[in-house]
Short mmCIF file of C-alpha atoms and ligand atoms in Angstrom, two decimals:
data_model
loop_
_atom_site.label_atom_id
_atom_site.label_comp_id
_atom_site.label_asym_id
_atom_site.label_seq_id
_atom_site.Cartn_x
_atom_site.Cartn_y
_atom_site.Cartn_z
CA MET A 1 0.00 0.00 0.00
CA ALA A 2 1.40 3.39 -0.94
CA SER A 3 2.01 5.61 2.04
CA LEU A 4 0.33 9.02 2.23
CA ASP A 5 2.38 11.83 0.73
CA TRP A 6 1.82 14.50 3.39
CA LYS A 7 4.02 17.02 1.61
CA ASN A 8 1.87 16.66 -1.49
CA ILE A 9 -1.34 17.04 0.54
CA PHE A 10 -0.26 20.20 2.33
CA LEU A 11 2.15 21.91 -0.02
CA ASN A 12 2.11 20.26 -3.44
CA ASP A 13 4.49 22.46 -5.48
CA LEU A 14 4.02 25.60 -3.39
CA ASP A 15 7.04 27.86 -3.27
CA PHE A 16 7.51 31.60 -2.69
CA THR A 17 6.74 32.68 -6.28
CA ILE A 18 3.56 30.59 -6.38
CA ALA A 19 2.52 31.94 -2.97
CA VAL A 20 2.90 35.53 -4.22
CA GLU A 21 0.95 34.64 -7.38
CA ILE A 22 -1.86 33.13 -5.30
CA GLY A 23 -1.93 36.31 -3.20
CA MET A 24 -2.21 38.51 -6.29
CA ARG A 25 -4.86 36.33 -7.92
CA THR A 26 -6.91 36.33 -4.70
CA ILE A 27 -6.80 40.12 -4.36
CA ILE A 28 -7.87 40.60 -7.99
CA MET A 29 -10.68 38.02 -7.83
CA PHE A 30 -11.91 39.39 -4.50
CA ALA A 31 -12.07 42.90 -5.94
CA LEU A 32 -13.93 41.58 -9.00
CA VAL A 33 -16.45 39.72 -6.83
CA LEU A 34 -17.12 42.92 -4.85
CA ILE A 35 -17.58 44.96 -8.04
CA PHE A 36 -19.85 42.26 -9.43
CA LEU A 37 -22.04 42.11 -6.32
CA ARG A 38 -22.36 45.90 -6.28
CA SER A 39 -23.38 45.86 -9.94
CA THR A 40 -26.27 43.46 -9.32
CA GLY A 41 -27.94 46.44 -7.65
CA LYS A 42 -28.59 44.68 -4.35
CA LYS A 43 -28.14 46.92 -1.34
CA GLY A 44 -27.06 44.28 1.13
CA VAL A 45 -27.68 40.78 2.26
CA ARG A 46 -30.03 39.85 5.04
CA GLN A 47 -31.58 36.64 3.85
CA LEU A 48 -30.99 35.21 0.41
CA SER A 49 -33.64 33.59 -1.70
CA ILE A 50 -32.84 30.28 -3.39
CA PHE A 51 -32.32 32.14 -6.66
CA GLU A 52 -29.72 34.40 -5.06
CA VAL A 53 -27.98 31.49 -3.37
CA ALA A 54 -27.65 29.85 -6.80
CA ILE A 55 -26.03 33.02 -8.15
CA ILE A 56 -23.60 33.16 -5.23
CA ILE A 57 -22.60 29.52 -5.72
CA ALA A 58 -22.01 30.02 -9.45
CA LEU A 59 -20.07 33.16 -8.72
CA GLY A 60 -17.99 31.55 -6.00
CA SER A 61 -16.96 28.64 -8.12
CA ALA A 62 -16.05 30.90 -11.05
CA ALA A 63 -14.02 33.13 -8.71
CA GLY A 64 -12.30 30.30 -6.87
CA ASP A 65 -10.47 28.63 -9.74
CA PRO A 66 -8.22 31.53 -10.79
CA MET A 67 -7.39 32.23 -7.14
CA LEU A 68 -5.94 28.79 -6.60
CA SER A 69 -5.00 27.22 -9.85
CA GLY A 70 -2.08 28.43 -11.94
CA GLU A 71 -3.82 26.93 -14.94
CA SER A 72 -6.93 29.12 -14.73
CA ALA A 73 -6.71 32.65 -16.10
CA ILE A 74 -8.73 35.59 -14.79
CA ILE A 75 -10.43 36.82 -17.98
CA PRO A 76 -12.47 33.61 -18.54
CA SER A 77 -13.79 34.01 -14.98
CA VAL A 78 -14.70 37.62 -15.69
CA LEU A 79 -16.56 36.36 -18.74
CA VAL A 80 -18.47 33.95 -16.49
CA PHE A 81 -19.29 36.90 -14.19
CA PHE A 82 -20.72 38.87 -17.10
CA VAL A 83 -22.86 35.98 -18.24
CA ILE A 84 -24.16 35.44 -14.67
CA LEU A 85 -24.90 39.17 -14.37
CA LEU A 86 -26.71 39.17 -17.71
CA VAL A 87 -28.80 36.13 -16.77
CA TYR A 88 -29.52 37.67 -13.34
CA ARG A 89 -30.69 40.93 -14.95
CA ILE A 90 -32.87 39.17 -17.53
CA ILE A 91 -34.48 36.90 -14.95
CA THR A 92 -35.12 39.68 -12.41
CA PHE A 93 -36.61 41.80 -15.22
CA PHE A 94 -39.11 39.07 -16.08
CA ALA A 95 -39.70 38.18 -12.43
CA ALA A 96 -40.66 41.80 -11.74
CA LYS A 97 -43.03 41.71 -14.71
CA TYR A 98 -44.63 38.31 -14.24
CA GLN A 99 -45.74 37.14 -10.80
CA LYS A 100 -45.67 33.51 -11.94
CA ILE A 101 -41.96 33.62 -12.76
CA GLU A 102 -41.24 35.26 -9.43
CA ASN A 103 -43.18 32.52 -7.61
CA ILE A 104 -41.19 29.83 -9.39
CA LEU A 105 -37.87 31.52 -8.61
CA GLU A 106 -38.45 32.73 -5.09
CA GLY A 107 -41.25 30.49 -3.89
CA VAL A 108 -44.39 31.80 -2.19
CA PRO A 109 -44.99 32.62 1.48
CA MET A 110 -46.46 29.64 3.31
CA TYR A 111 -48.91 29.67 6.20
CA ILE A 112 -47.59 27.69 9.17
CA VAL A 113 -50.16 28.78 11.74
CA GLU A 114 -53.71 29.85 11.03
CA ASP A 115 -56.13 30.77 13.79
CA GLY A 116 -54.02 29.28 16.60
CA LYS A 117 -53.45 25.92 14.89
CA PHE A 118 -50.80 24.50 12.61
CA THR A 119 -51.73 24.28 8.95
CA MET A 120 -51.52 20.83 7.41
CA ASN A 121 -51.02 19.37 3.98
CA GLU A 122 -53.40 16.82 2.45
CA GLU A 123 -51.75 13.88 4.20
CA GLY A 124 -52.53 15.46 7.57
CA ASP A 125 -48.89 16.26 8.26
CA ALA A 126 -47.89 19.61 9.63
CA ASN A 127 -46.24 21.74 6.98
CA PHE A 128 -42.78 22.29 8.48
CA ALA A 129 -40.07 21.07 10.84
CA GLN A 130 -41.61 21.59 14.28
CA ASP A 131 -38.38 21.98 16.29
CA GLU A 132 -37.07 24.76 14.12
CA PHE A 133 -40.34 26.60 14.14
CA PHE A 134 -40.79 26.26 17.91
CA ALA A 135 -37.41 27.95 18.33
CA GLU A 136 -38.54 30.82 16.08
CA MET A 137 -41.67 31.21 18.18
CA ARG A 138 -39.77 31.23 21.46
CA VAL A 139 -37.45 33.92 20.14
CA LYS A 140 -40.59 36.02 19.61
CA GLY A 141 -41.69 35.39 23.21
CA ILE A 142 -44.58 33.13 22.24
CA GLU A 143 -45.52 30.54 24.88
CA HIS A 144 -48.28 28.65 23.13
CA VAL A 145 -49.74 28.48 19.63
CA GLY A 146 -53.10 29.89 20.77
CA GLN A 147 -51.46 33.33 20.95
CA VAL A 148 -50.79 33.30 17.22
CA ARG A 149 -53.41 34.42 14.69
CA ALA A 150 -51.13 33.59 11.76
CA ALA A 151 -47.52 32.69 11.09
CA LEU A 152 -46.04 32.74 7.61
CA LEU A 153 -42.80 31.32 6.35
CA GLU A 154 -41.59 34.06 4.03
CA THR A 155 -39.60 33.33 0.86
CA ASN A 156 -36.43 34.71 2.44
CA GLY A 157 -36.66 32.08 5.20
CA GLN A 158 -37.90 34.43 7.92
CA VAL A 159 -41.12 33.77 9.81
CA SER A 160 -43.64 36.58 10.27
CA PHE A 161 -46.13 36.46 13.10
CA LEU A 162 -49.51 38.05 13.56
CA PHE A 163 -50.79 37.88 17.11
CA PHE A 164 -54.22 37.71 18.69
CA ASP A 165 -55.15 40.59 20.96
CA ASP A 166 -55.09 39.58 24.62
CA GLU A 167 -58.86 39.11 24.82
CA GLU A 168 -58.82 36.88 21.72
CA VAL A 169 -56.02 34.51 22.85
CA LYS A 170 -57.28 30.92 22.70
CA PRO A 171 -56.15 27.86 24.61
CA GLY A 172 -53.24 26.47 22.64
CA LEU A 173 -50.32 24.07 22.38
CA PRO A 174 -47.44 25.00 24.73
CA ILE A 175 -44.11 25.12 22.92
CA TYR A 176 -41.67 25.31 25.79
CA PRO A 177 -39.79 21.99 26.08
CA LYS A 178 -40.50 21.34 29.77
CA ILE A 179 -44.24 21.52 29.16
CA TYR A 180 -44.33 20.16 25.60
CA ASN A 181 -42.30 17.10 26.57
CA LYS A 182 -44.96 16.09 29.10
CA LYS A 183 -47.04 14.95 26.12
CA SER A 184 -48.88 11.72 26.70
CA LYS A 185 -51.67 9.51 25.40
CA VAL A 186 -53.09 9.18 28.87
CA ILE A 187 -55.74 11.71 29.84
CA ALA A 188 -55.73 11.76 33.65
CA ASN A 189 -58.18 14.61 34.26
CA ALA A 190 -60.90 15.97 32.00
CA GLY A 191 -59.98 19.32 30.52
CA LEU A 192 -58.63 21.17 27.50
CA TYR A 193 -55.82 19.38 25.72
CA ALA A 194 -53.73 20.42 22.72
CA CYS A 195 -52.68 17.92 20.04
CA THR A 196 -48.88 17.95 19.95
CA HIS A 197 -48.89 17.35 16.20
CA CYS A 198 -51.38 19.84 14.76
CA ALA A 199 -52.14 22.04 17.82
CA GLU A 200 -55.90 21.34 17.70
CA VAL A 201 -57.42 21.94 21.14
CA LEU A 202 -60.19 19.65 22.37
CA HIS A 203 -62.01 19.07 25.63
CA LEU A 204 -61.04 15.52 26.56
CA ARG A 205 -62.23 13.15 29.26
CA SER A 206 -60.42 10.01 28.15
CA GLN A 207 -57.83 8.73 25.73
CA GLN A 208 -58.72 9.47 22.09
CA ALA A 209 -57.22 10.35 18.71
CA CYS A 210 -57.11 13.93 17.42
CA SER A 211 -60.17 14.65 15.31
CA ARG A 212 -58.06 16.74 12.95
CA CYS A 213 -54.82 14.80 12.36
CA ASN A 214 -55.61 11.43 13.94
CA ARG A 215 -52.50 11.34 16.16
CA GLU A 216 -53.00 10.81 19.84
CA GLU A 217 -50.45 12.60 21.91
CA TRP A 218 -51.71 15.43 24.05
CA VAL A 219 -50.50 18.04 26.44
CA ALA A 220 -52.64 20.24 28.69
CA ALA A 221 -53.52 23.40 26.74
CA MET A 222 -52.26 26.78 27.92
CA ASP A 223 -54.22 30.02 27.65
CA ASP A 224 -51.79 32.61 29.01
CA LYS A 225 -51.75 36.05 27.42
CA ARG A 226 -48.65 37.06 25.60
CA ILE A 227 -45.90 38.68 27.66
CA LYS A 228 -44.94 41.96 26.04
ZN1 LIG B 1 -53.93 16.83 15.77
#
């Protein structure tokens, strides 16, 4: 078995001249990437849509080669930049004109909570990864889903919340781990229980499946007002 060539892994044919060349190439490519990103007309980056992530990946791979490889020249990469910029401009032009194209590129906002309950797809599954969304809710100071009139997953990955006024808050599914993790099939005392899967709230006396999603794990519903 051939032994590993550590020198080749870490240095290959690196010497001082090549190191200086890599430095120069990196500075030039970095400057070009900055100029390119400015010329897309975007003001800054908070959250990227999938379309923009695709652009960044294409850009990054075109910029990376001439930084590292002595065999890649800079002008072909600049050509790639221009083509990406052109495609970006054409697509954003049509996306601004036609809603359908924008929906395909950026996706559409998706309801996660409606009227204090999770929305579901046809198979009766909640529309999202619960853990992640619970964390988003806790960051917003939400204690249970009954405080939320609507929550939407926006196309940039952020979640927007609309809240019930205090007098409209309904009993809902608690989302804090210590309470949520007490979920059980056993109904010890009659009362209001929230389905841990879809957040439906029912008055239960004994063990039963959720009338909305058919699962059967419950936790006592909470009806606290929102802490502001
Ligand atoms: Zn349910």
